[in-house]
């Protein structure tokens, strides 16, 4: 059995992870912690893998603490910049098990979203225009979503590799309606009661459009991906920092 501790266990995602870990045949719940709890209770003696779903403002500190505790970590919380990822890598190098420590961070654990992201990177070089629209529940604290940032960066990288010009855009006045520009790609965020987690990637050429859309209607959609990551970290995932569930899929 893989012993799993959950940090952020009382949250929307954390509570689903607790249930998924309790229901899977090969995992058992070790500790379920939330805000105010001491993360140093988590040790290699009681935990094989920690799953962290908290809030962007605290996730880095939690991950650094858990690396210090010598336990492997699966992170679903958003807000990861290149600078924060560099801090994680440095902490692994200076931590108690630099050769074997595993940290996995995924902006999205739903297969629909991971595939949409992947297909978008493949489509990017064939279209002059590209924009990303993400749509979420109104209780989400960050905008744009971590997934949309990841998608926009992937599209931008593919366009750069293909030597493409910037997306065409004649806008001269913008009060914010054109969204946030991430690596040259416009990203728009909608917050609407009734939604869960949704993303549309729009590609355009003269006379044609491709839309790639992923819809997560329920948080159960993330659980197979979370359990896959837990099993990979307890098994043959490489040591060090890995980002993105696509790394564990045969794409
Ligand atoms: N990677 C993925 O597939 C997904 C990622 N997310 C991300 O996961 C994060 C959490 O989302 P939700 O569960 O909806 O949020 P939430 O607000 O429902 O839950 C966050 C939980 O973290 C707890 N918390 C706050 N500070 C803490 C601390 N210092 N230590 C331990 N626990 C602490 C809160 O008390 C709360 O229970 C967000 O960043 C969200 O964008 C959400 C869905 C899927
Ligand atoms: O807060 C959420 O709900 C979600 N957060 C992640 C993100 O910001 O990309 C993943 C998914 O979109 C749900």
PDB file of C-alpha atoms and ligand atoms in Angstrom:
ATOM      1  CA  UNK A   1       0.000   0.000   0.000  1.00  0.00           C
ATOM      2  CA  UNK A   2       1.149   3.527  -0.806  1.00  0.00           C
ATOM      3  CA  UNK A   3       0.819   5.758   2.265  1.00  0.00           C
ATOM      4  CA  UNK A   4      -0.532   9.153   1.160  1.00  0.00           C
ATOM      5  CA  UNK A   5      -0.825  12.334   3.198  1.00  0.00           C
ATOM      6  CA  UNK A   6      -2.993  15.209   1.960  1.00  0.00           C
ATOM      7  CA  UNK A   7      -2.225  18.888   2.584  1.00  0.00           C
ATOM      8  CA  UNK A   8      -5.213  21.167   2.025  1.00  0.00           C
ATOM      9  CA  UNK A   9      -7.418  18.216   2.978  1.00  0.00           C
ATOM     10  CA  UNK A  10     -10.453  20.331   3.879  1.00  0.00           C
ATOM     11  CA  UNK A  11     -10.522  22.149   0.524  1.00  0.00           C
ATOM     12  CA  UNK A  12     -12.587  21.400  -2.578  1.00  0.00           C
ATOM     13  CA  UNK A  13      -9.772  19.412  -4.198  1.00  0.00           C
ATOM     14  CA  UNK A  14      -8.147  18.097  -1.015  1.00  0.00           C
ATOM     15  CA  UNK A  15     -11.395  16.543   0.222  1.00  0.00           C
ATOM     16  CA  UNK A  16     -11.836  14.749  -3.116  1.00  0.00           C
ATOM     17  CA  UNK A  17      -8.249  13.482  -2.875  1.00  0.00           C
ATOM     18  CA  UNK A  18      -8.896  12.123   0.635  1.00  0.00           C
ATOM     19  CA  UNK A  19     -11.913  10.229  -0.728  1.00  0.00           C
ATOM     20  CA  UNK A  20     -10.006   8.947  -3.773  1.00  0.00           C
ATOM     21  CA  UNK A  21      -7.091   7.749  -1.627  1.00  0.00           C
ATOM     22  CA  UNK A  22      -9.497   5.993   0.761  1.00  0.00           C
ATOM     23  CA  UNK A  23     -11.308   4.315  -2.148  1.00  0.00           C
ATOM     24  CA  UNK A  24      -8.306   3.132  -4.191  1.00  0.00           C
ATOM     25  CA  UNK A  25      -7.095  -0.409  -3.532  1.00  0.00           C
ATOM     26  CA  UNK A  26      -3.387   0.423  -3.489  1.00  0.00           C
ATOM     27  CA  UNK A  27      -3.388   3.651  -1.419  1.00  0.00           C
ATOM     28  CA  UNK A  28      -4.109   4.411   2.233  1.00  0.00           C
ATOM     29  CA  UNK A  29      -4.571   7.764   3.936  1.00  0.00           C
ATOM     30  CA  UNK A  30      -1.796   8.709   6.350  1.00  0.00           C
ATOM     31  CA  UNK A  31      -2.348  12.313   7.496  1.00  0.00           C
ATOM     32  CA  UNK A  32      -4.993  14.793   6.335  1.00  0.00           C
ATOM     33  CA  UNK A  33      -3.759  18.307   7.178  1.00  0.00           C
ATOM     34  CA  UNK A  34      -5.015  21.798   6.468  1.00  0.00           C
ATOM     35  CA  UNK A  35      -4.268  25.432   7.370  1.00  0.00           C
ATOM     36  CA  UNK A  36      -2.739  25.790  10.832  1.00  0.00           C
ATOM     37  CA  UNK A  37      -1.497  22.200  10.998  1.00  0.00           C
ATOM     38  CA  UNK A  38       2.207  21.435  11.441  1.00  0.00           C
ATOM     39  CA  UNK A  39       3.523  19.862   8.227  1.00  0.00           C
ATOM     40  CA  UNK A  40       6.559  18.456  10.038  1.00  0.00           C
ATOM     41  CA  UNK A  41       4.200  15.759  11.346  1.00  0.00           C
ATOM     42  CA  UNK A  42       4.664  14.277   7.861  1.00  0.00           C
ATOM     43  CA  UNK A  43       7.759  12.060   7.751  1.00  0.00           C
ATOM     44  CA  UNK A  44       9.067   9.167   5.611  1.00  0.00           C
ATOM     45  CA  UNK A  45       8.011   6.870   8.483  1.00  0.00           C
ATOM     46  CA  UNK A  46       4.293   7.626   8.002  1.00  0.00           C
ATOM     47  CA  UNK A  47       4.104   8.856   4.383  1.00  0.00           C
ATOM     48  CA  UNK A  48       5.318   7.725   0.945  1.00  0.00           C
ATOM     49  CA  UNK A  49       3.750  10.541  -1.100  1.00  0.00           C
ATOM     50  CA  UNK A  50       2.125  13.843  -0.098  1.00  0.00           C
ATOM     51  CA  UNK A  51      -0.585  15.437  -2.256  1.00  0.00           C
ATOM     52  CA  UNK A  52      -0.689  19.239  -1.932  1.00  0.00           C
ATOM     53  CA  UNK A  53      -3.759  21.259  -3.023  1.00  0.00           C
ATOM     54  CA  UNK A  54      -3.809  24.555  -1.125  1.00  0.00           C
ATOM     55  CA  UNK A  55      -3.597  28.154  -2.364  1.00  0.00           C
ATOM     56  CA  UNK A  56      -0.940  29.754  -4.582  1.00  0.00           C
ATOM     57  CA  UNK A  57       0.283  32.059  -1.782  1.00  0.00           C
ATOM     58  CA  UNK A  58       1.338  29.183   0.519  1.00  0.00           C
ATOM     59  CA  UNK A  59       2.112  26.270  -1.791  1.00  0.00           C
ATOM     60  CA  UNK A  60       5.808  27.031  -2.348  1.00  0.00           C
ATOM     61  CA  UNK A  61       6.503  27.197   1.408  1.00  0.00           C
ATOM     62  CA  UNK A  62       4.601  23.945   1.947  1.00  0.00           C
ATOM     63  CA  UNK A  63       6.583  22.205  -0.784  1.00  0.00           C
ATOM     64  CA  UNK A  64       9.892  23.470   0.605  1.00  0.00           C
ATOM     65  CA  UNK A  65       8.919  22.213   4.075  1.00  0.00           C
ATOM     66  CA  UNK A  66       7.936  18.810   2.690  1.00  0.00           C
ATOM     67  CA  UNK A  67      11.200  18.496   0.737  1.00  0.00           C
ATOM     68  CA  UNK A  68      12.958  19.250   4.023  1.00  0.00           C
ATOM     69  CA  UNK A  69      10.998  16.397   5.583  1.00  0.00           C
ATOM     70  CA  UNK A  70      12.349  14.011   2.917  1.00  0.00           C
ATOM     71  CA  UNK A  71       8.953  13.016   1.475  1.00  0.00           C
ATOM     72  CA  UNK A  72       7.945  12.975  -2.198  1.00  0.00           C
ATOM     73  CA  UNK A  73       5.287  15.494  -3.224  1.00  0.00           C
ATOM     74  CA  UNK A  74       2.521  15.711  -5.850  1.00  0.00           C
ATOM     75  CA  UNK A  75       1.382  19.330  -6.232  1.00  0.00           C
ATOM     76  CA  UNK A  76      -1.850  20.485  -7.870  1.00  0.00           C
ATOM     77  CA  UNK A  77      -1.896  24.031  -6.551  1.00  0.00           C
ATOM     78  CA  UNK A  78      -1.433  26.746  -9.183  1.00  0.00           C
ATOM     79  CA  UNK A  79       0.789  29.831  -9.218  1.00  0.00           C
ATOM     80  CA  UNK A  80       4.113  28.307 -10.262  1.00  0.00           C
ATOM     81  CA  UNK A  81       6.497  30.799 -11.866  1.00  0.00           C
ATOM     82  CA  UNK A  82       9.950  29.965 -13.223  1.00  0.00           C
ATOM     83  CA  UNK A  83      11.430  31.592 -10.097  1.00  0.00           C
ATOM     84  CA  UNK A  84       9.378  29.381  -7.764  1.00  0.00           C
ATOM     85  CA  UNK A  85      10.293  26.258  -9.754  1.00  0.00           C
ATOM     86  CA  UNK A  86      13.964  27.240  -9.440  1.00  0.00           C
ATOM     87  CA  UNK A  87      13.526  27.454  -5.653  1.00  0.00           C
ATOM     88  CA  UNK A  88      12.080  23.941  -5.625  1.00  0.00           C
ATOM     89  CA  UNK A  89      15.037  22.614  -7.621  1.00  0.00           C
ATOM     90  CA  UNK A  90      17.483  24.334  -5.253  1.00  0.00           C
ATOM     91  CA  UNK A  91      15.656  22.914  -2.215  1.00  0.00           C
ATOM     92  CA  UNK A  92      15.852  19.396  -3.683  1.00  0.00           C
ATOM     93  CA  UNK A  93      19.616  19.799  -4.213  1.00  0.00           C
ATOM     94  CA  UNK A  94      20.084  20.981  -0.614  1.00  0.00           C
ATOM     95  CA  UNK A  95      17.499  18.645   0.950  1.00  0.00           C
ATOM     96  CA  UNK A  96      17.958  15.391   2.848  1.00  0.00           C
ATOM     97  CA  UNK A  97      17.744  13.149  -0.266  1.00  0.00           C
ATOM     98  CA  UNK A  98      19.049  15.084  -3.286  1.00  0.00           C
ATOM     99  CA  UNK A  99      19.550  11.958  -5.420  1.00  0.00           C
ATOM    100  CA  UNK A 100      16.103  10.427  -4.906  1.00  0.00           C
ATOM    101  CA  UNK A 101      13.709  13.265  -4.007  1.00  0.00           C
ATOM    102  CA  UNK A 102      10.702  13.475  -6.335  1.00  0.00           C
ATOM    103  CA  UNK A 103       8.456  16.526  -6.739  1.00  0.00           C
ATOM    104  CA  UNK A 104       5.693  16.550  -9.345  1.00  0.00           C
ATOM    105  CA  UNK A 105       3.679  19.655 -10.221  1.00  0.00           C
ATOM    106  CA  UNK A 106       0.729  19.594 -12.620  1.00  0.00           C
ATOM    107  CA  UNK A 107      -1.412  22.563 -13.639  1.00  0.00           C
ATOM    108  CA  UNK A 108      -4.200  20.136 -14.471  1.00  0.00           C
ATOM    109  CA  UNK A 109      -4.851  16.449 -13.654  1.00  0.00           C
ATOM    110  CA  UNK A 110      -7.891  15.982 -15.945  1.00  0.00           C
ATOM    111  CA  UNK A 111      -7.099  13.943 -19.052  1.00  0.00           C
ATOM    112  CA  UNK A 112      -9.349  16.191 -21.181  1.00  0.00           C
ATOM    113  CA  UNK A 113      -7.373  19.280 -20.195  1.00  0.00           C
ATOM    114  CA  UNK A 114      -3.979  17.596 -20.591  1.00  0.00           C
ATOM    115  CA  UNK A 115      -4.914  16.405 -24.084  1.00  0.00           C
ATOM    116  CA  UNK A 116      -6.382  19.800 -25.051  1.00  0.00           C
ATOM    117  CA  UNK A 117      -3.115  21.395 -24.003  1.00  0.00           C
ATOM    118  CA  UNK A 118      -1.118  18.825 -25.987  1.00  0.00           C
ATOM    119  CA  UNK A 119      -3.273  19.171 -29.118  1.00  0.00           C
ATOM    120  CA  UNK A 120      -2.963  22.964 -28.868  1.00  0.00           C
ATOM    121  CA  UNK A 121       0.835  22.785 -28.958  1.00  0.00           C
ATOM    122  CA  UNK A 122       0.583  20.548 -32.046  1.00  0.00           C
ATOM    123  CA  UNK A 123      -1.918  22.861 -33.818  1.00  0.00           C
ATOM    124  CA  UNK A 124      -0.133  26.113 -32.933  1.00  0.00           C
ATOM    125  CA  UNK A 125       2.251  26.343 -35.873  1.00  0.00           C
ATOM    126  CA  UNK A 126      -0.537  25.962 -38.457  1.00  0.00           C
ATOM    127  CA  UNK A 127      -2.591  29.036 -37.458  1.00  0.00           C
ATOM    128  CA  UNK A 128      -1.905  32.737 -37.732  1.00  0.00           C
ATOM    129  CA  UNK A 129      -4.087  33.625 -34.719  1.00  0.00           C
ATOM    130  CA  UNK A 130      -4.411  31.946 -31.317  1.00  0.00           C
ATOM    131  CA  UNK A 131      -6.251  32.971 -28.144  1.00  0.00           C
ATOM    132  CA  UNK A 132      -7.121  31.109 -24.926  1.00  0.00           C
ATOM    133  CA  UNK A 133     -10.362  31.441 -22.947  1.00  0.00           C
ATOM    134  CA  UNK A 134     -10.643  29.765 -19.548  1.00  0.00           C
ATOM    135  CA  UNK A 135     -13.946  29.540 -17.684  1.00  0.00           C
ATOM    136  CA  UNK A 136     -14.213  28.624 -13.987  1.00  0.00           C
ATOM    137  CA  UNK A 137     -16.360  28.646 -10.845  1.00  0.00           C
ATOM    138  CA  UNK A 138     -16.483  32.072  -9.166  1.00  0.00           C
ATOM    139  CA  UNK A 139     -14.773  30.807  -5.971  1.00  0.00           C
ATOM    140  CA  UNK A 140     -11.448  30.441  -7.797  1.00  0.00           C
ATOM    141  CA  UNK A 141      -8.855  32.859  -6.355  1.00  0.00           C
ATOM    142  CA  UNK A 142      -6.409  33.074  -9.268  1.00  0.00           C
ATOM    143  CA  UNK A 143      -6.855  34.342 -12.830  1.00  0.00           C
ATOM    144  CA  UNK A 144      -5.971  33.315 -15.380  1.00  0.00           C
ATOM    145  CA  UNK A 145      -5.943  29.632 -14.480  1.00  0.00           C
ATOM    146  CA  UNK A 146      -2.652  27.775 -14.152  1.00  0.00           C
ATOM    147  CA  UNK A 147      -3.754  25.593 -17.034  1.00  0.00           C
ATOM    148  CA  UNK A 148      -4.404  28.571 -19.324  1.00  0.00           C
ATOM    149  CA  UNK A 149      -0.976  30.014 -18.522  1.00  0.00           C
ATOM    150  CA  UNK A 150       0.579  26.630 -19.367  1.00  0.00           C
ATOM    151  CA  UNK A 151      -1.421  26.394 -22.614  1.00  0.00           C
ATOM    152  CA  UNK A 152      -0.476  29.910 -23.698  1.00  0.00           C
ATOM    153  CA  UNK A 153       3.195  29.258 -23.002  1.00  0.00           C
ATOM    154  CA  UNK A 154       3.075  26.000 -24.972  1.00  0.00           C
ATOM    155  CA  UNK A 155       1.459  27.736 -27.961  1.00  0.00           C
ATOM    156  CA  UNK A 156       3.996  30.569 -27.783  1.00  0.00           C
ATOM    157  CA  UNK A 157       6.923  28.117 -27.682  1.00  0.00           C
ATOM    158  CA  UNK A 158       5.572  26.200 -30.690  1.00  0.00           C
ATOM    159  CA  UNK A 159       5.075  29.437 -32.659  1.00  0.00           C
ATOM    160  CA  UNK A 160       8.583  30.598 -31.771  1.00  0.00           C
ATOM    161  CA  UNK A 161      10.092  27.251 -32.823  1.00  0.00           C
ATOM    162  CA  UNK A 162       8.239  27.563 -36.148  1.00  0.00           C
ATOM    163  CA  UNK A 163       9.567  31.109 -36.653  1.00  0.00           C
ATOM    164  CA  UNK A 164       6.098  32.656 -36.750  1.00  0.00           C
ATOM    165  CA  UNK A 165       5.304  36.367 -36.582  1.00  0.00           C
ATOM    166  CA  UNK A 166       3.321  37.778 -33.626  1.00  0.00           C
ATOM    167  CA  UNK A 167      -0.445  37.154 -33.733  1.00  0.00           C
ATOM    168  CA  UNK A 168      -2.186  39.856 -35.778  1.00  0.00           C
ATOM    169  CA  UNK A 169      -4.014  42.449 -33.662  1.00  0.00           C
ATOM    170  CA  UNK A 170      -4.866  46.006 -34.710  1.00  0.00           C
ATOM    171  CA  UNK A 171      -6.244  47.024 -31.281  1.00  0.00           C
ATOM    172  CA  UNK A 172      -5.329  50.614 -30.462  1.00  0.00           C
ATOM    173  CA  UNK A 173      -7.481  51.202 -27.377  1.00  0.00           C
ATOM    174  CA  UNK A 174      -7.926  48.501 -24.741  1.00  0.00           C
ATOM    175  CA  UNK A 175      -9.502  48.960 -21.336  1.00  0.00           C
ATOM    176  CA  UNK A 176      -8.638  45.360 -20.480  1.00  0.00           C
ATOM    177  CA  UNK A 177     -11.015  43.601 -22.876  1.00  0.00           C
ATOM    178  CA  UNK A 178      -8.211  41.947 -24.798  1.00  0.00           C
ATOM    179  CA  UNK A 179      -7.236  39.930 -21.727  1.00  0.00           C
ATOM    180  CA  UNK A 180      -3.799  39.189 -20.250  1.00  0.00           C
ATOM    181  CA  UNK A 181      -0.985  38.685 -22.741  1.00  0.00           C
ATOM    182  CA  UNK A 182       1.193  35.696 -21.856  1.00  0.00           C
ATOM    183  CA  UNK A 183       4.229  35.274 -24.101  1.00  0.00           C
ATOM    184  CA  UNK A 184       2.311  37.079 -26.860  1.00  0.00           C
ATOM    185  CA  UNK A 185      -0.888  35.006 -26.516  1.00  0.00           C
ATOM    186  CA  UNK A 186      -4.080  36.710 -25.260  1.00  0.00           C
ATOM    187  CA  UNK A 187      -5.727  34.840 -22.356  1.00  0.00           C
ATOM    188  CA  UNK A 188      -9.269  35.608 -21.159  1.00  0.00           C
ATOM    189  CA  UNK A 189     -10.832  34.489 -17.869  1.00  0.00           C
ATOM    190  CA  UNK A 190     -14.566  34.003 -17.196  1.00  0.00           C
ATOM    191  CA  UNK A 191     -15.949  33.385 -13.664  1.00  0.00           C
ATOM    192  CA  UNK A 192     -19.516  32.087 -13.642  1.00  0.00           C
ATOM    193  CA  UNK A 193     -21.695  30.332 -11.060  1.00  0.00           C
ATOM    194  CA  UNK A 194     -22.463  26.825 -12.295  1.00  0.00           C
ATOM    195  CA  UNK A 195     -19.145  26.313 -14.063  1.00  0.00           C
ATOM    196  CA  UNK A 196     -16.336  24.075 -12.791  1.00  0.00           C
ATOM    197  CA  UNK A 197     -13.177  24.143 -14.978  1.00  0.00           C
ATOM    198  CA  UNK A 198     -13.247  24.723 -18.732  1.00  0.00           C
ATOM    199  CA  UNK A 199     -10.861  25.905 -21.413  1.00  0.00           C
ATOM    200  CA  UNK A 200     -11.167  26.828 -25.066  1.00  0.00           C
ATOM    201  CA  UNK A 201      -8.239  27.358 -27.370  1.00  0.00           C
ATOM    202  CA  UNK A 202      -9.175  29.287 -30.513  1.00  0.00           C
ATOM    203  CA  UNK A 203      -6.987  29.099 -33.609  1.00  0.00           C
ATOM    204  CA  UNK A 204      -7.703  31.129 -36.733  1.00  0.00           C
ATOM    205  CA  UNK A 205      -6.573  31.443 -40.329  1.00  0.00           C
ATOM    206  CA  UNK A 206      -8.209  33.359 -43.165  1.00  0.00           C
ATOM    207  CA  UNK A 207     -11.584  31.681 -43.680  1.00  0.00           C
ATOM    208  CA  UNK A 208     -11.241  28.951 -41.031  1.00  0.00           C
ATOM    209  CA  UNK A 209     -11.140  28.299 -37.282  1.00  0.00           C
ATOM    210  CA  UNK A 210     -10.147  25.403 -35.049  1.00  0.00           C
ATOM    211  CA  UNK A 211     -11.548  25.276 -31.507  1.00  0.00           C
ATOM    212  CA  UNK A 212     -10.107  22.869 -28.937  1.00  0.00           C
ATOM    213  CA  UNK A 213     -12.268  22.690 -25.808  1.00  0.00           C
ATOM    214  CA  UNK A 214     -11.916  20.748 -22.563  1.00  0.00           C
ATOM    215  CA  UNK A 215     -14.690  20.636 -19.933  1.00  0.00           C
ATOM    216  CA  UNK A 216     -14.300  19.342 -16.406  1.00  0.00           C
ATOM    217  CA  UNK A 217     -17.841  19.246 -15.002  1.00  0.00           C
ATOM    218  CA  UNK A 218     -16.897  17.683 -11.670  1.00  0.00           C
ATOM    219  CA  UNK A 219     -13.757  17.485  -9.499  1.00  0.00           C
ATOM    220  CA  UNK A 220     -13.847  13.682  -9.729  1.00  0.00           C
ATOM    221  CA  UNK A 221     -12.367  14.255 -13.224  1.00  0.00           C
ATOM    222  CA  UNK A 222      -9.028  15.158 -11.620  1.00  0.00           C
ATOM    223  CA  UNK A 223      -8.732  12.080  -9.402  1.00  0.00           C
ATOM    224  CA  UNK A 224      -7.456   9.455 -11.907  1.00  0.00           C
ATOM    225  CA  UNK A 225      -4.634  11.859 -12.784  1.00  0.00           C
ATOM    226  CA  UNK A 226      -3.820  12.510  -9.122  1.00  0.00           C
ATOM    227  CA  UNK A 227      -3.704   8.775  -8.381  1.00  0.00           C
ATOM    228  CA  UNK A 228      -1.564   8.176 -11.489  1.00  0.00           C
ATOM    229  CA  UNK A 229       0.935  10.756 -10.231  1.00  0.00           C
ATOM    230  CA  UNK A 230       0.948   9.238  -6.723  1.00  0.00           C
ATOM    231  CA  UNK A 231       1.632   5.774  -8.181  1.00  0.00           C
ATOM    232  CA  UNK A 232       4.371   7.114 -10.482  1.00  0.00           C
ATOM    233  CA  UNK A 233       6.121   8.889  -7.595  1.00  0.00           C
ATOM    234  CA  UNK A 234       5.898   5.753  -5.463  1.00  0.00           C
ATOM    235  CA  UNK A 235       7.222   3.828  -8.493  1.00  0.00           C
ATOM    236  CA  UNK A 236       9.407   4.649 -11.475  1.00  0.00           C
ATOM    237  CA  UNK A 237       9.052   8.434 -11.850  1.00  0.00           C
ATOM    238  CA  UNK A 238      12.458  10.082 -12.254  1.00  0.00           C
ATOM    239  CA  UNK A 239      14.037  11.848  -9.298  1.00  0.00           C
ATOM    240  CA  UNK A 240      13.955  15.647  -9.271  1.00  0.00           C
ATOM    241  CA  UNK A 241      11.247  18.067 -10.388  1.00  0.00           C
ATOM    242  CA  UNK A 242       8.760  16.965 -13.062  1.00  0.00           C
ATOM    243  CA  UNK A 243       6.094  19.335 -14.421  1.00  0.00           C
ATOM    244  CA  UNK A 244       2.928  18.272 -16.268  1.00  0.00           C
ATOM    245  CA  UNK A 245       0.866  15.085 -16.358  1.00  0.00           C
ATOM    246  CA  UNK A 246       1.782  14.677 -20.045  1.00  0.00           C
ATOM    247  CA  UNK A 247       5.168  13.477 -18.732  1.00  0.00           C
ATOM    248  CA  UNK A 248       3.438  10.357 -17.376  1.00  0.00           C
ATOM    249  CA  UNK A 249       1.271   9.693 -20.452  1.00  0.00           C
ATOM    250  CA  UNK A 250       2.161   7.953 -23.699  1.00  0.00           C
ATOM    251  CA  UNK A 251       1.603  11.008 -25.946  1.00  0.00           C
TER     252      UNK A 251
HETATM  253  N1  LIG B   1      -3.972  20.682 -10.854  1.00  0.00           N
HETATM  254  C1  LIG B   1      -5.295  20.487 -10.962  1.00  0.00           C
HETATM  255  O1  LIG B   1      -5.776  19.586 -11.681  1.00  0.00           O
HETATM  256  C2  LIG B   1      -6.218  21.360 -10.187  1.00  0.00           C
HETATM  257  C3  LIG B   1      -5.695  22.406  -9.474  1.00  0.00           C
HETATM  258  N2  LIG B   1      -6.493  23.176  -8.700  1.00  0.00           N
HETATM  259  C4  LIG B   1      -5.812  24.166  -7.904  1.00  0.00           C
HETATM  260  O2  LIG B   1      -5.714  23.640  -6.576  1.00  0.00           O
HETATM  261  C5  LIG B   1      -5.700  24.717  -5.647  1.00  0.00           C
HETATM  262  C6  LIG B   1      -6.774  24.458  -4.595  1.00  0.00           C
HETATM  263  O3  LIG B   1      -8.027  24.566  -5.197  1.00  0.00           O
HETATM  264  P1  LIG B   1      -9.347  24.296  -4.316  1.00  0.00           P
HETATM  265  O4  LIG B   1      -9.257  22.986  -3.653  1.00  0.00           O
HETATM  266  O5  LIG B   1     -10.485  24.596  -5.213  1.00  0.00           O
HETATM  267  O6  LIG B   1      -9.216  25.451  -3.217  1.00  0.00           O
HETATM  268  P2  LIG B   1      -9.881  25.524  -1.759  1.00  0.00           P
HETATM  269  O7  LIG B   1      -9.830  26.946  -1.361  1.00  0.00           O
HETATM  270  O8  LIG B   1     -11.185  24.816  -1.750  1.00  0.00           O
HETATM  271  O9  LIG B   1      -8.887  24.656  -0.837  1.00  0.00           O
HETATM  272  C7  LIG B   1      -7.655  25.111  -0.381  1.00  0.00           C
HETATM  273  C8  LIG B   1      -7.413  24.467   0.984  1.00  0.00           C
HETATM  274  O10 LIG B   1      -6.073  24.774   1.372  1.00  0.00           O
HETATM  275  C9  LIG B   1      -6.132  25.076   2.756  1.00  0.00           C
HETATM  276  N3  LIG B   1      -4.946  25.838   3.141  1.00  0.00           N
HETATM  277  C10 LIG B   1      -4.753  27.178   3.051  1.00  0.00           C
HETATM  278  N4  LIG B   1      -3.543  27.496   3.523  1.00  0.00           N
HETATM  279  C11 LIG B   1      -2.968  26.333   3.927  1.00  0.00           C
HETATM  280  C12 LIG B   1      -1.700  26.020   4.495  1.00  0.00           C
HETATM  281  N5  LIG B   1      -0.787  26.963   4.758  1.00  0.00           N
HETATM  282  N6  LIG B   1      -1.434  24.709   4.744  1.00  0.00           N
HETATM  283  C13 LIG B   1      -2.339  23.750   4.496  1.00  0.00           C
HETATM  284  N7  LIG B   1      -3.553  24.002   3.972  1.00  0.00           N
HETATM  285  C14 LIG B   1      -3.856  25.281   3.679  1.00  0.00           C
HETATM  286  C15 LIG B   1      -7.432  25.847   2.933  1.00  0.00           C
HETATM  287  O11 LIG B   1      -7.846  25.892   4.297  1.00  0.00           O
HETATM  288  C16 LIG B   1      -8.359  25.000   2.070  1.00  0.00           C
HETATM  289  O12 LIG B   1      -8.928  23.929   2.805  1.00  0.00           O
HETATM  290  C17 LIG B   1      -5.889  25.984  -6.474  1.00  0.00           C
HETATM  291  O13 LIG B   1      -4.628  26.553  -6.755  1.00  0.00           O
HETATM  292  C18 LIG B   1      -6.532  25.475  -7.751  1.00  0.00           C
HETATM  293  O14 LIG B   1      -6.306  26.313  -8.852  1.00  0.00           O
HETATM  294  C19 LIG B   1      -7.840  22.952  -8.622  1.00  0.00           C
HETATM  295  C20 LIG B   1      -8.419  21.965  -9.352  1.00  0.00           C
HETATM  296  C21 LIG B   1      -7.649  21.077 -10.195  1.00  0.00           C
HETATM  297  O1  LIG B   2      -9.230  26.299  -9.344  1.00  0.00           O
HETATM  298  C1  LIG B   2      -9.675  25.375 -10.076  1.00  0.00           C
HETATM  299  O2  LIG B   2     -10.824  24.940  -9.966  1.00  0.00           O
HETATM  300  C2  LIG B   2      -8.790  24.819 -11.098  1.00  0.00           C
HETATM  301  N1  LIG B   2      -7.545  25.163 -11.096  1.00  0.00           N
HETATM  302  C3  LIG B   2      -6.544  24.710 -11.995  1.00  0.00           C
HETATM  303  C4  LIG B   2      -6.047  25.833 -12.865  1.00  0.00           C
HETATM  304  O3  LIG B   2      -5.984  26.985 -12.399  1.00  0.00           O
HETATM  305  O4  LIG B   2      -5.680  25.574 -14.017  1.00  0.00           O
HETATM  306  C5  LIG B   2      -6.971  23.492 -12.766  1.00  0.00           C
HETATM  307  C6  LIG B   2      -8.406  23.510 -13.183  1.00  0.00           C
HETATM  308  O5  LIG B   2      -8.569  24.454 -14.183  1.00  0.00           O
HETATM  309  C7  LIG B   2      -9.317  23.786 -12.008  1.00  0.00           C
END
